[in-house]
PDB file of C-alpha atoms in Angstrom:
ATOM      1  CA  MET A   1       0.000   0.000   0.000  1.00 47.00           C
ATOM      2  CA  SER A   2       1.695   3.240  -1.089  1.00 49.00           C
ATOM      3  CA  ALA A   3       2.275   6.147   1.250  1.00 49.00           C
ATOM      4  CA  PRO A   4      -0.081   8.966   0.953  1.00 50.00           C
ATOM      5  CA  THR A   5       1.242  12.119  -0.784  1.00 48.00           C
ATOM      6  CA  LEU A   6       0.401  15.679  -0.116  1.00 45.00           C
ATOM      7  CA  ASP A   7      -1.496  17.390  -2.800  1.00 50.00           C
ATOM      8  CA  THR A   8       0.790  19.781  -4.719  1.00 48.00           C
ATOM      9  CA  PRO A   9      -0.957  22.381  -6.705  1.00 51.00           C
ATOM     10  CA  PRO A  10      -0.113  22.164 -10.370  1.00 50.00           C
ATOM     11  CA  GLY A  11       2.759  24.426 -11.484  1.00 51.00           C
ATOM     12  CA  SER A  12       3.906  25.195  -7.898  1.00 50.00           C
ATOM     13  CA  GLN A  13       7.543  24.156  -8.550  1.00 52.00           C
ATOM     14  CA  THR A  14       7.834  26.207 -11.724  1.00 52.00           C
ATOM     15  CA  GLY A  15       6.567  29.301  -9.940  1.00 55.00           C
ATOM     16  CA  THR A  16       9.042  28.863  -7.157  1.00 60.00           C
ATOM     17  CA  SER A  17      12.000  28.703  -9.582  1.00 63.00           C
ATOM     18  CA  ALA A  18      10.882  31.812 -11.444  1.00 62.00           C
ATOM     19  CA  GLY A  19      10.527  33.722  -8.213  1.00 63.00           C
ATOM     20  CA  GLN A  20      13.998  32.778  -7.139  1.00 67.00           C
ATOM     21  CA  ARG A  21      15.427  34.003 -10.436  1.00 69.00           C
ATOM     22  CA  ARG A  22      13.627  37.315 -10.119  1.00 70.00           C
ATOM     23  CA  HIS A  23      14.937  37.675  -6.574  1.00 70.00           C
ATOM     24  CA  ARG A  24      18.511  37.061  -7.701  1.00 72.00           C
ATOM     25  CA  LYS A  25      18.210  39.632 -10.493  1.00 72.00           C
ATOM     26  CA  GLN A  26      16.950  42.186  -8.060  1.00 72.00           C
ATOM     27  CA  LEU A  27      19.869  41.499  -5.740  1.00 74.00           C
ATOM     28  CA  VAL A  28      22.344  41.911  -8.634  1.00 70.00           C
ATOM     29  CA  LEU A  29      20.735  45.193  -9.660  1.00 76.00           C
ATOM     30  CA  VAL A  30      20.782  46.477  -6.109  1.00 70.00           C
ATOM     31  CA  ALA A  31      24.440  45.439  -5.681  1.00 73.00           C
ATOM     32  CA  SER A  32      25.404  47.128  -8.975  1.00 74.00           C
ATOM     33  CA  ALA A  33      23.619  50.292  -7.972  1.00 73.00           C
ATOM     34  CA  LEU A  34      25.376  50.300  -4.613  1.00 76.00           C
ATOM     35  CA  MET A  35      28.767  49.901  -6.338  1.00 78.00           C
ATOM     36  CA  VAL A  36      28.057  52.832  -8.689  1.00 69.00           C
ATOM     37  CA  VAL A  37      27.019  54.986  -5.759  1.00 67.00           C
ATOM     38  CA  ALA A  38      30.127  53.975  -3.785  1.00 71.00           C
ATOM     39  CA  ILE A  39      32.442  54.809  -6.725  1.00 76.00           C
ATOM     40  CA  ALA A  40      30.780  58.197  -7.247  1.00 68.00           C
ATOM     41  CA  VAL A  41      31.009  59.038  -3.571  1.00 64.00           C
ATOM     42  CA  GLY A  42      34.675  58.010  -3.437  1.00 66.00           C
ATOM     43  CA  THR A  43      35.520  60.112  -6.478  1.00 66.00           C
ATOM     44  CA  SER A  44      33.754  63.140  -5.044  1.00 64.00           C
ATOM     45  CA  LEU A  45      35.612  62.787  -1.771  1.00 60.00           C
ATOM     46  CA  ALA A  46      38.946  62.471  -3.561  1.00 59.00           C
ATOM     47  CA  VAL A  47      38.310  65.643  -5.585  1.00 56.00           C
ATOM     48  CA  ALA A  48      37.028  67.547  -2.563  1.00 58.00           C
ATOM     49  CA  THR A  49      39.978  66.645  -0.350  1.00 60.00           C
ATOM     50  CA  ARG A  50      42.742  67.141  -2.965  1.00 61.00           C
ATOM     51  CA  PRO A  51      44.993  70.183  -2.071  1.00 58.00           C
ATOM     52  CA  VAL A  52      44.628  73.051  -4.508  1.00 55.00           C
ATOM     53  CA  ASN A  53      47.830  74.774  -5.670  1.00 57.00           C
ATOM     54  CA  HIS A  54      46.946  78.451  -5.975  1.00 54.00           C
ATOM     55  CA  GLN A  55      49.470  80.312  -8.136  1.00 56.00           C
ATOM     56  CA  THR A  56      49.919  84.014  -7.798  1.00 52.00           C
ATOM     57  CA  PRO A  57      50.326  85.776 -11.169  1.00 53.00           C
ATOM     58  CA  ALA A  58      53.798  87.152 -11.772  1.00 54.00           C
ATOM     59  CA  GLY A  59      54.190  90.696 -10.573  1.00 51.00           C
ATOM     60  CA  GLN A  60      51.282  90.505  -8.039  1.00 55.00           C
ATOM     61  CA  PRO A  61      51.860  90.024  -4.292  1.00 54.00           C
ATOM     62  CA  ALA A  62      50.481  86.904  -2.661  1.00 52.00           C
ATOM     63  CA  ALA A  63      47.281  87.280  -0.637  1.00 52.00           C
ATOM     64  CA  ALA A  64      47.601  87.585   3.138  1.00 51.00           C
ATOM     65  CA  GLY A  65      48.203  84.202   4.749  1.00 52.00           C
ATOM     66  CA  GLN A  66      48.940  82.548   1.404  1.00 54.00           C
ATOM     67  CA  GLN A  67      52.387  81.069   0.910  1.00 56.00           C
ATOM     68  CA  PRO A  68      53.880  81.623  -2.539  1.00 52.00           C
ATOM     69  CA  ASP A  69      54.486  78.588  -4.693  1.00 55.00           C
ATOM     70  CA  GLN A  70      58.203  78.058  -4.443  1.00 56.00           C
ATOM     71  CA  GLY A  71      58.319  75.984  -7.609  1.00 53.00           C
ATOM     72  CA  SER A  72      56.482  78.342  -9.932  1.00 54.00           C
ATOM     73  CA  ALA A  73      57.108  81.753  -8.334  1.00 56.00           C
ATOM     74  CA  ALA A  74      58.668  84.219 -10.766  1.00 60.00           C
ATOM     75  CA  GLN A  75      62.356  84.716 -10.086  1.00 66.00           C
ATOM     76  CA  PRO A  76      63.551  88.335  -9.671  1.00 64.00           C
ATOM     77  CA  PRO A  77      65.380  89.640 -12.748  1.00 67.00           C
ATOM     78  CA  ALA A  78      69.103  89.264 -12.585  1.00 67.00           C
ATOM     79  CA  LYS A  79      70.960  92.503 -11.947  1.00 65.00           C
ATOM     80  CA  PRO A  80      73.167  93.521 -14.867  1.00 63.00           C
ATOM     81  CA  GLU A  81      76.836  93.314 -14.159  1.00 67.00           C
ATOM     82  CA  SER A  82      78.263  96.736 -13.625  1.00 64.00           C
ATOM     83  CA  SER A  83      80.954  97.533 -16.161  1.00 65.00           C
ATOM     84  CA  PRO A  84      84.173  98.971 -14.794  1.00 62.00           C
ATOM     85  CA  ALA A  85      84.432 102.732 -14.957  1.00 60.00           C
ATOM     86  CA  PRO A  86      86.555 103.862 -17.869  1.00 60.00           C
ATOM     87  CA  ALA A  87      89.980 105.059 -16.916  1.00 57.00           C
ATOM     88  CA  ALA A  88      90.374 108.795 -16.970  1.00 55.00           C
ATOM     89  CA  ALA A  89      91.836 109.822 -20.310  1.00 59.00           C
ATOM     90  CA  THR A  90      95.181 111.583 -20.135  1.00 66.00           C
ATOM     91  CA  ALA A  91      94.966 115.039 -21.671  1.00 71.00           C
ATOM     92  CA  ALA A  92      96.955 115.338 -24.870  1.00 77.00           C
ATOM     93  CA  PRO A  93      99.808 117.874 -24.781  1.00 80.00           C
ATOM     94  CA  ALA A  94      99.132 121.246 -26.376  1.00 85.00           C
ATOM     95  CA  LEU A  95     101.961 120.619 -28.854  1.00 91.00           C
ATOM     96  CA  GLU A  96     103.735 117.454 -29.924  1.00 93.00           C
ATOM     97  CA  ASN A  97     107.431 116.903 -29.316  1.00 95.00           C
ATOM     98  CA  GLY A  98     109.630 118.834 -31.723  1.00 96.00           C
ATOM     99  CA  ASP A  99     110.154 122.375 -32.985  1.00 97.00           C
ATOM    100  CA  HIS A 100     107.217 124.727 -33.566  1.00 97.00           C
ATOM    101  CA  ASP A 101     107.130 128.328 -34.829  1.00 97.00           C
ATOM    102  CA  ALA A 102     104.736 130.587 -32.938  1.00 97.00           C
ATOM    103  CA  TYR A 103     103.965 134.050 -31.692  1.00 97.00           C
ATOM    104  CA  ILE A 104     104.133 134.389 -27.915  1.00 97.00           C
ATOM    105  CA  THR A 105     101.039 136.250 -26.723  1.00 96.00           C
ATOM    106  CA  LYS A 106     101.662 136.018 -22.976  1.00 96.00           C
ATOM    107  CA  VAL A 107     104.460 135.181 -20.558  1.00 97.00           C
ATOM    108  CA  ASP A 108     103.165 134.040 -17.169  1.00 96.00           C
ATOM    109  CA  GLN A 109     106.204 134.066 -14.905  1.00 95.00           C
ATOM    110  CA  ALA A 110     104.230 133.325 -11.746  1.00 94.00           C
ATOM    111  CA  GLY A 111     102.535 130.325 -13.359  1.00 95.00           C
ATOM    112  CA  ASN A 112     105.739 129.290 -15.156  1.00 95.00           C
ATOM    113  CA  ARG A 113     104.019 129.047 -18.541  1.00 97.00           C
ATOM    114  CA  ILE A 114     103.503 130.856 -21.834  1.00 97.00           C
ATOM    115  CA  VAL A 115     100.563 131.271 -24.218  1.00 97.00           C
ATOM    116  CA  VAL A 116     101.388 130.860 -27.905  1.00 97.00           C
ATOM    117  CA  ASP A 117      99.766 131.169 -31.339  1.00 96.00           C
ATOM    118  CA  VAL A 118     101.278 128.665 -33.790  1.00 97.00           C
ATOM    119  CA  VAL A 119     102.194 130.055 -37.246  1.00 97.00           C
ATOM    120  CA  GLN A 120     103.751 129.022 -40.571  1.00 97.00           C
ATOM    121  CA  VAL A 121     107.012 130.647 -41.642  1.00 97.00           C
ATOM    122  CA  PHE A 122     108.339 130.944 -45.210  1.00 97.00           C
ATOM    123  CA  HIS A 123     111.767 132.173 -46.327  1.00 96.00           C
ATOM    124  CA  ASP A 124     113.223 133.722 -49.488  1.00 95.00           C
ATOM    125  CA  ASP A 125     111.356 132.784 -52.718  1.00 96.00           C
ATOM    126  CA  LYS A 126     108.743 130.815 -50.793  1.00 97.00           C
ATOM    127  CA  ALA A 127     108.195 133.881 -48.624  1.00 96.00           C
ATOM    128  CA  VAL A 128     107.423 135.989 -51.714  1.00 97.00           C
ATOM    129  CA  GLN A 129     105.048 133.361 -53.114  1.00 97.00           C
ATOM    130  CA  ALA A 130     103.242 132.916 -49.783  1.00 97.00           C
ATOM    131  CA  ALA A 131     102.873 136.685 -49.317  1.00 96.00           C
ATOM    132  CA  VAL A 132     101.363 137.115 -52.788  1.00 97.00           C
ATOM    133  CA  ALA A 133      99.034 134.145 -52.155  1.00 97.00           C
ATOM    134  CA  ASP A 134      97.920 135.824 -48.912  1.00 96.00           C
ATOM    135  CA  GLY A 135      97.042 139.026 -50.778  1.00 95.00           C
ATOM    136  CA  LYS A 136     100.174 141.147 -50.633  1.00 95.00           C
ATOM    137  CA  ALA A 137     100.998 143.078 -53.805  1.00 96.00           C
ATOM    138  CA  PRO A 138     103.799 141.472 -55.817  1.00 95.00           C
ATOM    139  CA  SER A 139     105.656 144.775 -55.897  1.00 94.00           C
ATOM    140  CA  ASP A 140     105.726 144.803 -52.101  1.00 93.00           C
ATOM    141  CA  ALA A 141     106.351 141.098 -51.688  1.00 94.00           C
ATOM    142  CA  LYS A 142     109.321 140.724 -54.034  1.00 93.00           C
ATOM    143  CA  TYR A 143     111.834 141.970 -51.452  1.00 93.00           C
ATOM    144  CA  LEU A 144     110.636 139.825 -48.592  1.00 95.00           C
ATOM    145  CA  THR A 145     112.991 137.274 -47.060  1.00 95.00           C
ATOM    146  CA  THR A 146     110.567 136.087 -44.347  1.00 96.00           C
ATOM    147  CA  TRP A 147     106.784 135.744 -44.353  1.00 96.00           C
ATOM    148  CA  VAL A 148     104.724 134.599 -41.393  1.00 97.00           C
ATOM    149  CA  ARG A 149     101.283 133.117 -42.096  1.00 96.00           C
ATOM    150  CA  ASN A 150      98.784 132.869 -39.244  1.00 95.00           C
ATOM    151  CA  GLU A 151      95.643 131.083 -40.398  1.00 92.00           C
ATOM    152  CA  ASN A 152      94.517 129.634 -37.075  1.00 90.00           C
ATOM    153  CA  PRO A 153      93.854 131.991 -34.133  1.00 90.00           C
ATOM    154  CA  ARG A 154      93.833 129.125 -31.620  1.00 94.00           C
ATOM    155  CA  LEU A 155      95.896 129.836 -28.506  1.00 96.00           C
ATOM    156  CA  ARG A 156      97.776 127.148 -26.612  1.00 96.00           C
ATOM    157  CA  THR A 157      99.122 127.261 -23.055  1.00 96.00           C
ATOM    158  CA  LEU A 158     102.416 125.460 -22.471  1.00 97.00           C
ATOM    159  CA  PRO A 159     104.364 124.926 -19.227  1.00 97.00           C
ATOM    160  CA  LEU A 160     108.022 125.867 -19.114  1.00 97.00           C
ATOM    161  CA  ALA A 161     110.641 123.258 -18.259  1.00 96.00           C
ATOM    162  CA  GLY A 162     112.867 123.774 -15.239  1.00 93.00           C
ATOM    163  CA  ASN A 163     115.974 123.769 -17.425  1.00 94.00           C
ATOM    164  CA  LEU A 164     114.495 126.188 -19.990  1.00 95.00           C
ATOM    165  CA  VAL A 165     116.927 127.822 -22.411  1.00 95.00           C
ATOM    166  CA  VAL A 166     115.970 131.268 -23.809  1.00 95.00           C
ATOM    167  CA  GLN A 167     117.927 132.763 -26.715  1.00 94.00           C
ATOM    168  CA  LEU A 168     116.998 136.371 -27.552  1.00 94.00           C
ATOM    169  CA  ARG A 169     118.309 138.358 -30.494  1.00 90.00           C
ATOM    170  CA  GLY A 170     120.857 141.075 -29.820  1.00 79.00           C
ATOM    171  CA  THR A 171     122.117 139.527 -26.601  1.00 67.00           C
ATOM    172  CA  CYS A 172     125.334 138.105 -27.986  1.00 63.00           C
ATOM    173  CA  GLY A 173     128.265 139.100 -25.809  1.00 57.00           C
ATOM    174  CA  GLU A 174     126.047 140.284 -22.990  1.00 67.00           C
ATOM    175  CA  PRO A 175     126.506 138.742 -19.569  1.00 67.00           C
ATOM    176  CA  ALA A 176     124.212 135.848 -18.830  1.00 66.00           C
ATOM    177  CA  LYS A 177     120.927 136.826 -17.274  1.00 78.00           C
ATOM    178  CA  ASP A 178     118.962 134.834 -14.769  1.00 89.00           C
ATOM    179  CA  ARG A 179     115.706 133.121 -15.705  1.00 91.00           C
ATOM    180  CA  ASP A 180     113.404 135.870 -14.419  1.00 93.00           C
ATOM    181  CA  ALA A 181     115.323 138.576 -16.304  1.00 93.00           C
ATOM    182  CA  LEU A 182     115.203 136.585 -19.537  1.00 94.00           C
ATOM    183  CA  LEU A 183     111.464 135.980 -19.213  1.00 95.00           C
ATOM    184  CA  THR A 184     110.876 139.687 -18.516  1.00 95.00           C
ATOM    185  CA  LYS A 185     112.812 140.647 -21.664  1.00 95.00           C
ATOM    186  CA  LEU A 186     111.005 137.930 -23.626  1.00 96.00           C
ATOM    187  CA  ALA A 187     107.604 139.296 -22.574  1.00 96.00           C
ATOM    188  CA  ALA A 188     108.603 142.808 -23.681  1.00 95.00           C
ATOM    189  CA  ASN A 189     109.828 141.641 -27.101  1.00 95.00           C
ATOM    190  CA  ALA A 190     106.760 139.452 -27.642  1.00 95.00           C
ATOM    191  CA  ARG A 191     104.524 142.513 -27.293  1.00 93.00           C
ATOM    192  CA  LEU A 192     106.106 144.037 -30.445  1.00 92.00           C
ATOM    193  CA  ASP A 193     103.450 142.768 -32.832  1.00 86.00           C
ATOM    194  CA  GLY A 194     104.823 141.331 -36.068  1.00 88.00           C
ATOM    195  CA  THR A 195     108.465 141.942 -35.195  1.00 94.00           C
ATOM    196  CA  TYR A 196     109.422 138.593 -33.699  1.00 96.00           C
ATOM    197  CA  TYR A 197     108.274 135.036 -33.845  1.00 97.00           C
ATOM    198  CA  TYR A 198     109.733 132.226 -31.755  1.00 98.00           C
ATOM    199  CA  THR A 199     110.903 128.710 -32.428  1.00 98.00           C
ATOM    200  CA  LEU A 200     109.811 126.539 -29.500  1.00 97.00           C
ATOM    201  CA  THR A 201     111.385 123.179 -28.740  1.00 97.00           C
ATOM    202  CA  VAL A 202     108.836 120.988 -26.954  1.00 97.00           C
ATOM    203  CA  ALA A 203     109.513 117.708 -25.164  1.00 96.00           C
ATOM    204  CA  ASP A 204     107.075 115.780 -22.969  1.00 93.00           C
ATOM    205  CA  GLY A 205     104.547 118.611 -23.209  1.00 93.00           C
ATOM    206  CA  LYS A 206     106.953 121.269 -21.855  1.00 96.00           C
ATOM    207  CA  VAL A 207     108.891 124.024 -23.574  1.00 97.00           C
ATOM    208  CA  ARG A 208     112.610 123.255 -23.279  1.00 97.00           C
ATOM    209  CA  ARG A 209     113.977 126.000 -25.538  1.00 97.00           C
ATOM    210  CA  ILE A 210     112.782 129.365 -26.891  1.00 97.00           C
ATOM    211  CA  GLN A 211     114.713 130.965 -29.758  1.00 97.00           C
ATOM    212  CA  GLU A 212     113.729 134.464 -30.892  1.00 97.00           C
ATOM    213  CA  GLN A 213     113.499 135.037 -34.690  1.00 96.00           C
ATOM    214  CA  LEU A 214     112.890 138.140 -36.820  1.00 95.00           C
ATOM    215  CA  ALA A 215     109.549 138.174 -38.608  1.00 93.00           C
ATOM    216  CA  VAL A 216     110.605 141.101 -40.827  1.00 89.00           C
ATOM    217  CA  ASN A 217     113.545 141.767 -43.104  1.00 85.00           C
ATOM    218  CA  ALA A 218     116.767 142.404 -41.251  1.00 76.00           C
ATOM    219  CA  CYS A 219     118.233 145.859 -41.636  1.00 65.00           C
TER     220      CYS A 219
END
């Protein structure tokens, strides 16, 4: 005699299986949704808590309490190297070394110097030609033995050397005079306009020798 069985409604097992599948799908969907939410929340927190590097534009001071970015802060411009000061130029001498013909316009005995006006001197035939070229009548120029041309009015001041030698005309046979006496006589002769010119010997910017010359025909 077989054991009695409970009555099972038709289709009850199939319904149970379908319900279980629906339940599992719902769980999967819920789990997926929770994962998406968790990822979004984590990303938001990471962005919110990340330190922000505020850079101050170049040339503007940083706001109070804000530390400047050491890595990107603009470096101060390098100071240009100062060039050495040029050495003071040595003044050129008033006249180069050698002999120069000139009028003497002033003798400064106290300052131990003279003021001169450099000239050109011509002799004999060249004197006649230069005089005519400068406007003198040929009839007046033909007897000239010396002609002094002064084209440049520039004056030059020259110091006198300690061992200066002064040779004046008409002093041959006279006793030697001291320096001050010679310079006094020189100053007097130099004031005779057009009568004398002087040959100056210059060395190292100083007058070493003064030789008096006639600027007109000798008697």
